[in-house]
Backbone as CSV, one residue per row, in Angstrom:
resi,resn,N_x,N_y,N_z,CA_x,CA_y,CA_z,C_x,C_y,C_z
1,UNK,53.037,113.373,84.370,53.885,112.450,85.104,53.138,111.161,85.357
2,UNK,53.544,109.880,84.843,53.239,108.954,85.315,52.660,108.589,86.732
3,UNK,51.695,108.076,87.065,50.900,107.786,88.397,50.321,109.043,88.933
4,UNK,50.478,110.137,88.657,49.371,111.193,89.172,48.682,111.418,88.366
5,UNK,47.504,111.531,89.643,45.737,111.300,89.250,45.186,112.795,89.835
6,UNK,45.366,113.908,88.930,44.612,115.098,89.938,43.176,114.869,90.103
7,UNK,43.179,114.361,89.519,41.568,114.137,89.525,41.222,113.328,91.252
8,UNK,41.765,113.230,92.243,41.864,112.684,93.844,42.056,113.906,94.295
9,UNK,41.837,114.010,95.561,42.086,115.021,96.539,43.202,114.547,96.485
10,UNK,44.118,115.961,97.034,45.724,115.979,97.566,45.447,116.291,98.540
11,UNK,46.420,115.095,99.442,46.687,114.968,100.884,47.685,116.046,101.191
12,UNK,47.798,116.836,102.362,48.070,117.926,102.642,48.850,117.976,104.482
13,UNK,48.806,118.755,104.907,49.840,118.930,106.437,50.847,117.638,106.821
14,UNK,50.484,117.695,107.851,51.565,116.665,108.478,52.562,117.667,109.569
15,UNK,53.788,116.752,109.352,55.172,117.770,109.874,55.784,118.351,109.519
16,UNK,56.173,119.505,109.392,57.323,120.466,108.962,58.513,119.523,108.357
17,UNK,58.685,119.774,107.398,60.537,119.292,106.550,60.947,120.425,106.791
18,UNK,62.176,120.640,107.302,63.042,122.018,107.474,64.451,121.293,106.731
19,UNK,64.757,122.057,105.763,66.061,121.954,105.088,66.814,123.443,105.495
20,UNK,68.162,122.424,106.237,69.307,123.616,106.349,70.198,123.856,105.404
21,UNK,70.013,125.087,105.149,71.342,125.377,104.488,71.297,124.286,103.001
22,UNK,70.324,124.148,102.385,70.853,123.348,101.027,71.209,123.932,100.226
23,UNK,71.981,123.326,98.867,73.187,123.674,97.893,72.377,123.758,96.636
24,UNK,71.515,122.882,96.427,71.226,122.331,95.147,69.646,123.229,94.960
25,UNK,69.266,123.469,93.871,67.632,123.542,93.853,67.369,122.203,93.373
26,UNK,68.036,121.353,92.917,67.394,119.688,92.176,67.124,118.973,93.473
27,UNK,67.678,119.320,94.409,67.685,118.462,96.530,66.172,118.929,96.475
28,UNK,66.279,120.671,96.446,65.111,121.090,97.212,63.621,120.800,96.437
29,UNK,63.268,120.318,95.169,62.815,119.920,94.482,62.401,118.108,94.350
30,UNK,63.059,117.802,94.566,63.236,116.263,94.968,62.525,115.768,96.074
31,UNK,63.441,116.765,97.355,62.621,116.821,98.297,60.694,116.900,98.146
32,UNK,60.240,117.700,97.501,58.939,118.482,97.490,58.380,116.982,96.963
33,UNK,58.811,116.337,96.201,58.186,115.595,95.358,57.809,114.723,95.985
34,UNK,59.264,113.959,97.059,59.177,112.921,98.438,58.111,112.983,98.943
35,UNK,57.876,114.611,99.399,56.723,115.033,100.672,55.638,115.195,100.027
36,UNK,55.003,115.493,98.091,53.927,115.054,97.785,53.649,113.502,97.677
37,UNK,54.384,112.535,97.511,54.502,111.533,97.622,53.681,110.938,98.480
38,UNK,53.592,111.127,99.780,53.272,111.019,100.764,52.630,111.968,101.842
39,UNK,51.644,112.810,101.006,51.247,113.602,101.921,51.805,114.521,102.922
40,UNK,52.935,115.086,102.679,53.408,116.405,103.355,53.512,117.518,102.193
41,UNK,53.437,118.442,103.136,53.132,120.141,102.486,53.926,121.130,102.794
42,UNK,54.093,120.526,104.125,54.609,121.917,104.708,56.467,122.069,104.498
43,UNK,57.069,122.626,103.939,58.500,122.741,103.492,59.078,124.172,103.974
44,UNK,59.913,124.152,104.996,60.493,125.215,105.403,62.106,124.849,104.676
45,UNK,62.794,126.074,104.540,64.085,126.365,104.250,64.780,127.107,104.812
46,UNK,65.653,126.629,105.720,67.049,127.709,105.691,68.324,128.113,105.065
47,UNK,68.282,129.456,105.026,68.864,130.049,104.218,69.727,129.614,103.158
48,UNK,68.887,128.998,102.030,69.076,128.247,101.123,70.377,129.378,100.155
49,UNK,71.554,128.129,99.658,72.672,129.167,99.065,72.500,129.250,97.406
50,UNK,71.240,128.926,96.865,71.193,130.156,95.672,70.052,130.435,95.576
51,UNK,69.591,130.944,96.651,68.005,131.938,97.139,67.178,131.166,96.750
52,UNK,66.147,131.715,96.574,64.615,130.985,96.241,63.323,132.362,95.595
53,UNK,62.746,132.028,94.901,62.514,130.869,94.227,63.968,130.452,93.549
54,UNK,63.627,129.468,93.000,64.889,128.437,92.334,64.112,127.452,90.925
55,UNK,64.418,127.781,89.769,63.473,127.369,88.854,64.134,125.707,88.783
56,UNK,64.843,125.466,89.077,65.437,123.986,89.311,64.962,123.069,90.252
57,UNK,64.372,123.893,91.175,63.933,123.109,92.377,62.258,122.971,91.411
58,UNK,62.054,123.751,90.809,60.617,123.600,90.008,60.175,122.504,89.393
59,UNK,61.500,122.648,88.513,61.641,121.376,87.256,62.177,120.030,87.987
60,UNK,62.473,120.130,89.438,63.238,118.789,89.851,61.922,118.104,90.668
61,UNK,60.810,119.080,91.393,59.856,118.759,91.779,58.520,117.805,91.266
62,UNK,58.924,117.833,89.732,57.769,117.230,89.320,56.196,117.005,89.513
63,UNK,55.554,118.487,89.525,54.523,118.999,89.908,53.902,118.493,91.018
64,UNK,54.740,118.712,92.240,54.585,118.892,93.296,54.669,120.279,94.000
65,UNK,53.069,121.128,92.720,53.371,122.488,92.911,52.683,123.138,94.193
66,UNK,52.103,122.117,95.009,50.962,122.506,96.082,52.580,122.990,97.062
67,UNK,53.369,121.769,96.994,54.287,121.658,98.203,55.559,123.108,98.124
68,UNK,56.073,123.731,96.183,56.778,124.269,96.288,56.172,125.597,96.351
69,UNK,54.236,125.836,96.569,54.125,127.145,96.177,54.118,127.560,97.983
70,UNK,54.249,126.556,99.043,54.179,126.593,100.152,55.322,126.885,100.712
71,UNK,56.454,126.929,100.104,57.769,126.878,101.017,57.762,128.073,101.741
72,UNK,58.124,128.158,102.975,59.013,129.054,103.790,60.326,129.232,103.881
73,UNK,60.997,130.213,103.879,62.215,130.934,103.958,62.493,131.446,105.103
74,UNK,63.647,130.846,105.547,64.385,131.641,107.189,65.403,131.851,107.143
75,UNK,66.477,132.629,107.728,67.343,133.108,107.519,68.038,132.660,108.696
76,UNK,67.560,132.232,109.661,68.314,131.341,111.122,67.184,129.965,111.108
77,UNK,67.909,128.869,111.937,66.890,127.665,112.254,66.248,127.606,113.378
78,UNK,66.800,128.829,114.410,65.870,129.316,115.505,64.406,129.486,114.710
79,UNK,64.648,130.568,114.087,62.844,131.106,113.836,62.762,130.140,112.592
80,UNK,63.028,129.486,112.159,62.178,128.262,111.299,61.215,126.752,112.068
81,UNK,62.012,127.154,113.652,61.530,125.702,114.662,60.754,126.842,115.712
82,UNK,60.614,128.396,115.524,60.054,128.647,116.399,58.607,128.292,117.248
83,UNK,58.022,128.032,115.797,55.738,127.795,116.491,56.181,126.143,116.394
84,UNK,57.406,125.320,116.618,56.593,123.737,116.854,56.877,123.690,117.859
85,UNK,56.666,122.318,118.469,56.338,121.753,119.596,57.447,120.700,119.765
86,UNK,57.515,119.886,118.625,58.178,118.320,118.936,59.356,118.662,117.842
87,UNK,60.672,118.542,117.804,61.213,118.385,116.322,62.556,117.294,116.311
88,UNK,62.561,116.611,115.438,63.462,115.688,114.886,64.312,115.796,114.066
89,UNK,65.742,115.979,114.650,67.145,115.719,113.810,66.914,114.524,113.311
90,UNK,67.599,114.568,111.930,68.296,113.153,111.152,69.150,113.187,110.986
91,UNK,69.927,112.252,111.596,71.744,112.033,111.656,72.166,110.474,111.678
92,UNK,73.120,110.366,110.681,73.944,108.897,110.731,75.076,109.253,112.021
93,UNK,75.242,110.255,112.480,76.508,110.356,113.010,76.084,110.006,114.747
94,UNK,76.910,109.398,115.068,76.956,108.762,116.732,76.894,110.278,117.294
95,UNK,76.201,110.328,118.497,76.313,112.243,119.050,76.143,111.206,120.960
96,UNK,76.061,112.353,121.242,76.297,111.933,122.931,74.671,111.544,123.141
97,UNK,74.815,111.358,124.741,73.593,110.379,125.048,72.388,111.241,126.041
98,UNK,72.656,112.373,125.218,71.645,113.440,125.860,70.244,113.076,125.370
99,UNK,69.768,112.864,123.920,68.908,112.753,123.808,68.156,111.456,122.989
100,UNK,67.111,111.209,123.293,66.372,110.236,122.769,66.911,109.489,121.040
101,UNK,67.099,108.300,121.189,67.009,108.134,119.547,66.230,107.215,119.013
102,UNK,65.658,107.181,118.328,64.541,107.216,117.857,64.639,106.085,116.135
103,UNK,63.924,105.197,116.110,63.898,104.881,114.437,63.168,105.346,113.815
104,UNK,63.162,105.395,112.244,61.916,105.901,111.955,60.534,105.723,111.859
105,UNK,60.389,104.124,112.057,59.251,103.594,112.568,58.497,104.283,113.825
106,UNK,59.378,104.370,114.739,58.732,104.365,116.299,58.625,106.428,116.389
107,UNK,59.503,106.798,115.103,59.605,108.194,114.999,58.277,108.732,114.310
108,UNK,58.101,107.974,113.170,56.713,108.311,112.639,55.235,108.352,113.450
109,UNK,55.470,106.816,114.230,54.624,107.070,114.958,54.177,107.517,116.047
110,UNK,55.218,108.471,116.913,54.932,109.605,117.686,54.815,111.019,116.987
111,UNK,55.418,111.137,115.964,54.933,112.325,114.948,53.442,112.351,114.784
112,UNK,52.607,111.251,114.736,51.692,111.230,114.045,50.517,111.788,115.174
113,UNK,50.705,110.744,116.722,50.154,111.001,117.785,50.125,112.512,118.323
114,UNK,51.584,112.842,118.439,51.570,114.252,118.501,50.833,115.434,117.554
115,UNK,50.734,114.810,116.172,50.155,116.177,115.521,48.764,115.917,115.902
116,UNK,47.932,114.773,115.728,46.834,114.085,116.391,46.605,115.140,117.569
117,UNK,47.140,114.792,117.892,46.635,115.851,119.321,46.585,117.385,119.324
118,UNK,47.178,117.910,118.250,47.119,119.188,118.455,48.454,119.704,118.101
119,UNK,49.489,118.869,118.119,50.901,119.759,118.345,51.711,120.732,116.848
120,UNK,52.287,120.715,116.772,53.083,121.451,115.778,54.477,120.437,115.959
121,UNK,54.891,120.013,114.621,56.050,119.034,114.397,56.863,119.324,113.256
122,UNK,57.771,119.132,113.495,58.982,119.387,112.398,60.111,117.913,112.217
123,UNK,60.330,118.085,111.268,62.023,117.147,111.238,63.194,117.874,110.488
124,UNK,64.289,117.687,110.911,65.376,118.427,110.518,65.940,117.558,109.940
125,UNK,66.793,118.478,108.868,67.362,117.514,107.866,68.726,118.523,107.396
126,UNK,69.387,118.213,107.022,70.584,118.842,107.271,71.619,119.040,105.893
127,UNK,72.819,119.400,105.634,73.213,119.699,104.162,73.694,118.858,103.322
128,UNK,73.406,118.903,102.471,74.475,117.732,101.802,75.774,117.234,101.801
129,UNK,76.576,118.110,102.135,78.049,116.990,102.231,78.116,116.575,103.598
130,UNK,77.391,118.142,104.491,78.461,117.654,106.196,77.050,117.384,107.287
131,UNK,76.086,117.472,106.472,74.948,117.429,107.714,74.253,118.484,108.197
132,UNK,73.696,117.986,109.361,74.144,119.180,110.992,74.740,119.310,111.415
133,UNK,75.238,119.951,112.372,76.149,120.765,113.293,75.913,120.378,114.729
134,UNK,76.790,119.966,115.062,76.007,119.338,116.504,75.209,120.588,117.080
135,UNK,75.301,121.398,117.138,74.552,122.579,118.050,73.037,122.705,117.257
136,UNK,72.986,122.446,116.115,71.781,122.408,115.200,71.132,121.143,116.023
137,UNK,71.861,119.919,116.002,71.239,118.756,116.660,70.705,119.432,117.982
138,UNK,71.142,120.025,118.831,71.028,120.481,119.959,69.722,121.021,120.024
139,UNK,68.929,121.954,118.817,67.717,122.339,119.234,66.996,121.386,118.932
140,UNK,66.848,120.195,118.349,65.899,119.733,118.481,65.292,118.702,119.815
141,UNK,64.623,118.124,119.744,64.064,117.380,120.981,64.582,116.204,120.943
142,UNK,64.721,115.290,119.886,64.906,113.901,119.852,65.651,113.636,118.060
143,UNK,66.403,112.317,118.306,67.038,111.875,117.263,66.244,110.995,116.616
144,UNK,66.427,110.971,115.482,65.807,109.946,114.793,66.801,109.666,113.450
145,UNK,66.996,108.012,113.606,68.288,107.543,112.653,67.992,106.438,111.745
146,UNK,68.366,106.202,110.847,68.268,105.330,109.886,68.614,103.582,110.485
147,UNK,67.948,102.744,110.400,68.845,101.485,110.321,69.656,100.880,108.241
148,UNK,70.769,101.737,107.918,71.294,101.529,106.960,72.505,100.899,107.357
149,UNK,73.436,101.002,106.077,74.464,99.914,106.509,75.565,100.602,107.139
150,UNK,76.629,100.297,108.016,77.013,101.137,108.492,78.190,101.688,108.116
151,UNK,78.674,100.800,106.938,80.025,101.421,106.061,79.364,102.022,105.466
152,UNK,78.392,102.277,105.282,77.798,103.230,103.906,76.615,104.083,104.269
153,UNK,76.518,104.494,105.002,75.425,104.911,106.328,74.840,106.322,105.320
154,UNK,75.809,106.607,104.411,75.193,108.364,104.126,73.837,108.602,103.159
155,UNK,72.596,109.334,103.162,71.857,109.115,102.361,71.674,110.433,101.702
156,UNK,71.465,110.772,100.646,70.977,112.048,100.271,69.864,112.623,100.547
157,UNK,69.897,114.087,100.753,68.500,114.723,101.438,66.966,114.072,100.774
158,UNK,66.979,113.903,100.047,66.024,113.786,99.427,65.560,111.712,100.015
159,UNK,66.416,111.213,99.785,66.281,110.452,100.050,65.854,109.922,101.784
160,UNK,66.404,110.897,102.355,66.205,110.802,103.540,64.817,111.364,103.964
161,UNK,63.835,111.844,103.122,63.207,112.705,103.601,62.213,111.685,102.985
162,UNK,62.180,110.840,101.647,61.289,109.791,101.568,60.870,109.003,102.459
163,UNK,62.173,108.452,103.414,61.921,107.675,103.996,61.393,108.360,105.086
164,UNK,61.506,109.137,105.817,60.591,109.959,106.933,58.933,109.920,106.259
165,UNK,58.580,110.555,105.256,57.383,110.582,104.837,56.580,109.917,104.521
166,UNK,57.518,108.363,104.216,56.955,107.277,103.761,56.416,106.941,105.340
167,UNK,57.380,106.777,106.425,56.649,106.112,107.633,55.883,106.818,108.312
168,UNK,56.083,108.285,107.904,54.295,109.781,108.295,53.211,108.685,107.810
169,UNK,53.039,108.590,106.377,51.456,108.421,105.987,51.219,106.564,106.036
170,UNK,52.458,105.853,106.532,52.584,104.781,107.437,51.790,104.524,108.505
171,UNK,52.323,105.459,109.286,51.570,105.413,110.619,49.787,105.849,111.020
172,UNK,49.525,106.838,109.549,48.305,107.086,109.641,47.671,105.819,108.920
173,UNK,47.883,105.155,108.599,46.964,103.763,107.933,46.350,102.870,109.476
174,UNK,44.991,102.521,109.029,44.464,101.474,110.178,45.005,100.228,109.998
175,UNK,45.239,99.518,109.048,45.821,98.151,108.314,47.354,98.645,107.746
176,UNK,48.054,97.836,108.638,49.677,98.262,107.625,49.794,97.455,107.225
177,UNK,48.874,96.366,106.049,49.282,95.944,105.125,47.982,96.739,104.056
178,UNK,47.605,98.058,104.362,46.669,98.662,103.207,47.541,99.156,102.598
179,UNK,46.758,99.253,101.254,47.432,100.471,100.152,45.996,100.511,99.292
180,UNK,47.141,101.819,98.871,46.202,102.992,98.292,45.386,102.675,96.525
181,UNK,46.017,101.388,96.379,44.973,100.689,95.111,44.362,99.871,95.513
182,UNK,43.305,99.240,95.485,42.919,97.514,95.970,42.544,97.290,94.699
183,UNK,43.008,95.725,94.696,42.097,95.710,93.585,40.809,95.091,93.350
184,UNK,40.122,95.080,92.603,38.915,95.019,92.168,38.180,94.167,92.774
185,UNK,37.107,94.380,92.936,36.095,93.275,93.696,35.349,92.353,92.835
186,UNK,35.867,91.098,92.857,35.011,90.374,91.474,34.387,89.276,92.629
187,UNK,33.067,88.437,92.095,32.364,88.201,92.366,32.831,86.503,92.336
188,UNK,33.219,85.364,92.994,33.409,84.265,92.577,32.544,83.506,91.421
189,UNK,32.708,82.603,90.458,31.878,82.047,89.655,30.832,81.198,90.066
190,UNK,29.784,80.810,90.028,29.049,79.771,90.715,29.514,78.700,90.104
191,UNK,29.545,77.408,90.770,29.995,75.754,90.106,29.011,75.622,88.981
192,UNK,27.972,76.148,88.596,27.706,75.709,87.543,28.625,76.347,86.287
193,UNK,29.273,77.732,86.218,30.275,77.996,85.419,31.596,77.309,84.923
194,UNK,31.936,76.697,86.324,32.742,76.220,86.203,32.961,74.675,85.903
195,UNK,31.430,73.994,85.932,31.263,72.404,85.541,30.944,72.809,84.043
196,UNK,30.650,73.689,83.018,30.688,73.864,82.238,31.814,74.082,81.145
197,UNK,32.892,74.997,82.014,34.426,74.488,81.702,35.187,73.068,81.580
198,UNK,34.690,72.766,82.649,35.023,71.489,82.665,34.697,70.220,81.203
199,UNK,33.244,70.257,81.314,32.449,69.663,80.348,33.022,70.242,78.920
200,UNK,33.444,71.216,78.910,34.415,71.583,77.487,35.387,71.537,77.117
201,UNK,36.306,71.218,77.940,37.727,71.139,78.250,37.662,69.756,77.957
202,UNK,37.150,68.648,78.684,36.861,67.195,78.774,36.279,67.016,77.189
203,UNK,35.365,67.342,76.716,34.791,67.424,75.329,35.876,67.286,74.395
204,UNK,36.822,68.646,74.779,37.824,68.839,73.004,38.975,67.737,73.800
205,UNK,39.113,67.393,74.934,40.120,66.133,74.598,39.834,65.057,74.375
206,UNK,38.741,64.392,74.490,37.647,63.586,73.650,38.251,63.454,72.263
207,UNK,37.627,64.077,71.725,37.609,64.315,69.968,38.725,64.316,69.146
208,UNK,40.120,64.986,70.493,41.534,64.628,70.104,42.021,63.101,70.232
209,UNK,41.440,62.314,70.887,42.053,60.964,71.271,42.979,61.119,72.693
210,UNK,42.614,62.225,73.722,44.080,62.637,74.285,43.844,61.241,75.275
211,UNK,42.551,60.509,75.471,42.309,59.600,77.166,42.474,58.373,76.461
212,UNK,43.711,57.675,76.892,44.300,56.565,75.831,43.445,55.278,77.080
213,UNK,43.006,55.545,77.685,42.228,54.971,78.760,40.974,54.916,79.722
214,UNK,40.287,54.463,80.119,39.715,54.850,81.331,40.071,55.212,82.035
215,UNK,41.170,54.315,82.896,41.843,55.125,83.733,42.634,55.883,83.763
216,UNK,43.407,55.886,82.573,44.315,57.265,82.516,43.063,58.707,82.640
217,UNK,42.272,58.552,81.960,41.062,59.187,81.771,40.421,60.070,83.316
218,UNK,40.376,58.806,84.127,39.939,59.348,85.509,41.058,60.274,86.129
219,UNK,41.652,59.792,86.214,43.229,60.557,86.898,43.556,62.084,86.119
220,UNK,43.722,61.639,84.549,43.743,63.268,84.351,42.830,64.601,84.256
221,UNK,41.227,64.047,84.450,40.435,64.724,84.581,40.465,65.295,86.445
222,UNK,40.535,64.092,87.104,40.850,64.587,88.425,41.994,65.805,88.707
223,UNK,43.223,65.661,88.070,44.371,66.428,88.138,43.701,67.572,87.349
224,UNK,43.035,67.555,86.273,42.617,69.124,85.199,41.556,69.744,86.409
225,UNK,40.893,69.084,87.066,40.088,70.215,88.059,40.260,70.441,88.999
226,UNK,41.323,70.019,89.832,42.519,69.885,90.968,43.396,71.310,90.426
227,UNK,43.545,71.865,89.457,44.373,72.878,89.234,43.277,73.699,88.386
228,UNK,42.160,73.834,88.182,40.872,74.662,87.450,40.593,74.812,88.550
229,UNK,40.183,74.427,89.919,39.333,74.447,91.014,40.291,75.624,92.048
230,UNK,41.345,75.784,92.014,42.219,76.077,92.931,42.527,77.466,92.918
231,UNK,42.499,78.288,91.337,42.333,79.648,91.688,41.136,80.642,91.958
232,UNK,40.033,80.019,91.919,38.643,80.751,92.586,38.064,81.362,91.642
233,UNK,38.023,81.134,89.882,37.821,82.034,89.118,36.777,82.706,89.336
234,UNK,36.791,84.054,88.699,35.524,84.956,88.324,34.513,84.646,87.404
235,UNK,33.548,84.731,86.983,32.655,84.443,85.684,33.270,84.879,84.650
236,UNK,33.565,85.879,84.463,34.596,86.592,83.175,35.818,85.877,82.969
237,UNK,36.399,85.127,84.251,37.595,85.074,83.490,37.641,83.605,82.838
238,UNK,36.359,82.325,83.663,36.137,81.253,83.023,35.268,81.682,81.707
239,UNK,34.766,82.702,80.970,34.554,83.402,80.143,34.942,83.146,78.909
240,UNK,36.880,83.386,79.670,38.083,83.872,78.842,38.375,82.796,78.757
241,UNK,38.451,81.962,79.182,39.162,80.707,79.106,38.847,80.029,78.214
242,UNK,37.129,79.957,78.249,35.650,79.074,77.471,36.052,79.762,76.025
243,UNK,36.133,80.806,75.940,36.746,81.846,74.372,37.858,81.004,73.814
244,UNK,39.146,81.149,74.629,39.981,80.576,74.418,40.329,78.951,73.691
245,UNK,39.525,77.958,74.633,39.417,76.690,74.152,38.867,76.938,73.202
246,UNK,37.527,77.514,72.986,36.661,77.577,71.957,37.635,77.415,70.559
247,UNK,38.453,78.133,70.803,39.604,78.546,69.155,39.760,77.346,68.975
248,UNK,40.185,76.738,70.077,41.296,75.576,69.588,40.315,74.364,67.987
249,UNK,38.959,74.537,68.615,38.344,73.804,68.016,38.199,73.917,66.316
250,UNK,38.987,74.988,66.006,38.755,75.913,64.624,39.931,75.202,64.019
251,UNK,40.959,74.784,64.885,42.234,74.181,64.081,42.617,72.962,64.060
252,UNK,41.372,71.879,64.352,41.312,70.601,64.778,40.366,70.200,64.224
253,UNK,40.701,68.875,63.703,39.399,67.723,63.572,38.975,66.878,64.349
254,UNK,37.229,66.545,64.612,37.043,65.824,65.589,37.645,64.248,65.381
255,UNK,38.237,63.735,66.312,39.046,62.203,65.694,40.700,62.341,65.599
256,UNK,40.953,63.096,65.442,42.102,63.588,65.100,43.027,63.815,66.633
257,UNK,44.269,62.342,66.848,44.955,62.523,68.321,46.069,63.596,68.187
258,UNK,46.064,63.637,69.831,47.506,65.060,69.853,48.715,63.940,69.841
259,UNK,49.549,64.980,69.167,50.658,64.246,69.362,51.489,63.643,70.814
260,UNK,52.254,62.578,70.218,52.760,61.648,71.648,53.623,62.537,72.486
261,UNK,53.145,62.555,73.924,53.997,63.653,75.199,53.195,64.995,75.233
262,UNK,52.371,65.050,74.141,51.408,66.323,74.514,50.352,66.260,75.936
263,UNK,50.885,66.799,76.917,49.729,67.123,78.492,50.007,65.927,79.077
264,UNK,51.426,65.567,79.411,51.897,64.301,79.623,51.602,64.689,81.249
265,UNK,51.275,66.459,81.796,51.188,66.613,83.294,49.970,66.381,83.981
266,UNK,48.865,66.304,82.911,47.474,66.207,83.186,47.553,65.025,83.974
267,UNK,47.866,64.152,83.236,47.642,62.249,83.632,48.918,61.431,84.432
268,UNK,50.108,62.776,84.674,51.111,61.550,85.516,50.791,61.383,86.584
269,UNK,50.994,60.490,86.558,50.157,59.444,87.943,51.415,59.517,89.144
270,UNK,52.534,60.277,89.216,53.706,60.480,90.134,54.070,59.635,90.716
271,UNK,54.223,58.630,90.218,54.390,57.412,90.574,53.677,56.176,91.119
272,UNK,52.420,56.837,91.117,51.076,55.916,91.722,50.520,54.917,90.679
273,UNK,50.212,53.510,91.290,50.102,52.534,90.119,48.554,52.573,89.887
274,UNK,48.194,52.612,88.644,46.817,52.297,88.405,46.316,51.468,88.271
């Protein structure tokens, strides 16, 4: 599968996913994949309606085999929420004003505090066409709801369970603008690399006839290192560049001008008189 690296540790616990009552093994599979996605493991099921194992939920998982060789099986959602502590319904549907509701932002990050500390956590997630049951809502502790649109509010399990997992391993980041690639650490070029570009760049337009002036001359050399100076190159990549020009010199004679309007951006003067 594209983007998995076994060769990394797999991230592991978190909160309980409890699926009620699902239809599909491709949901319950989907699901698994969400919660390797993002570091969850733990996958409880209730009384799923074409048993389990389920070789569909296998093939829909996409070797997210840590998460499906873990599942639990319950036969009520009492004893599937029995050993937690904290647990979270997901519902689009308006319910009375008994209990807390919650986004998934501000949901993730009391999930996170709470397991932090010690607790046992779950989120509930409910069936595909009709949900939960309000009385299902009833055992849990607190709501937690989508901000989606509200003519179109419905999401599929799976989908719903991304987005829970995505704001789990959210909330465990120190920087929420980190992620899990950075890229590479390159070293800036020293100015002598880069006055050497210069000095070559300036060279092959020389030899073309491109500086119909002195002063056109000053201005477009100012503007060529005004836009060379500005992305911070690496040594390698003024390298690539130095390679690059280099060619040009293979298909040119020295003396020989570019044609008229060729790098007409180097030298416009934007309206400034010289």
């Amino acid at each position: 599968m594209a983007g998995t690296n076994r060769k990394r540790q797999i991230i592991t616990g978190g909160p309980a996913i409890i699926l009620v009552e699902p239809q599909l093994g491709e949901n319950i599979g989907m699901v698994a994949r969400a919660m390797a996605n993002f570091g969850l493991s733990n996958l409880r099921i209730v009384n799923p309606r074409d048993g389990w194992p389920n070789d569909k939920a296998v093939s829909a998982a996409a070797h997210a085999d840590h998460v499906i060789a873990g599942v639990l099986v319950f036969d009520t959602l009492q004893a599937a929420l029995a050993d937690l502590n904290l647990v979270y319904a997901t519902t689009a549907r308006p319910r009375d004003g008994h209990k807390p509701v919650r986004g998934p932002v501000e949901a993730g990050e009391i999930l996170r505090r709470r397991e932090d500390g010690g607790e046992r956590t779950g989120i509930l997630f409910g069936r595909e066409r009709i949900g939960l049951r309000n009385w299902e809502v009833g055992l849990a502790d607190e709501i937690v709801t989508f901000p989606v649109n509200p003519a179109y509010a419905s999401l599929n399990i799976a989908q719903a369970v991304l987005l829970m997992s995505y704001e789990w391993m959210k909330s465990g980041l120190s920087n929420p603008h980190e992620t899990a690639f950075d890229k590479p650490e390159v070293e800036p070029a020293p100015k002598s690399d880069l006055h050497g570009l210069f000095a070559q760049i300036e060279e092959g337009l020389d030899a073309r006839g491109y500086f119909r002036s002195e002063t056109k001359r000053m201005k477009a050399v100012d503007n060529l290192r005004a836009v060379l100076t500005r992305p911070g190159f690496s040594t390698d990549e003024i390298n690539v560049l130095r390679g690059l020009f280099a060619s040009f010199d293979r298909f040119g004679r020295p003396g020989q001008r570019m044609p008229a309007g060729t790098g007409e951006a180097l030298d416009d003067n934007r309206g400034t008189e010289e």
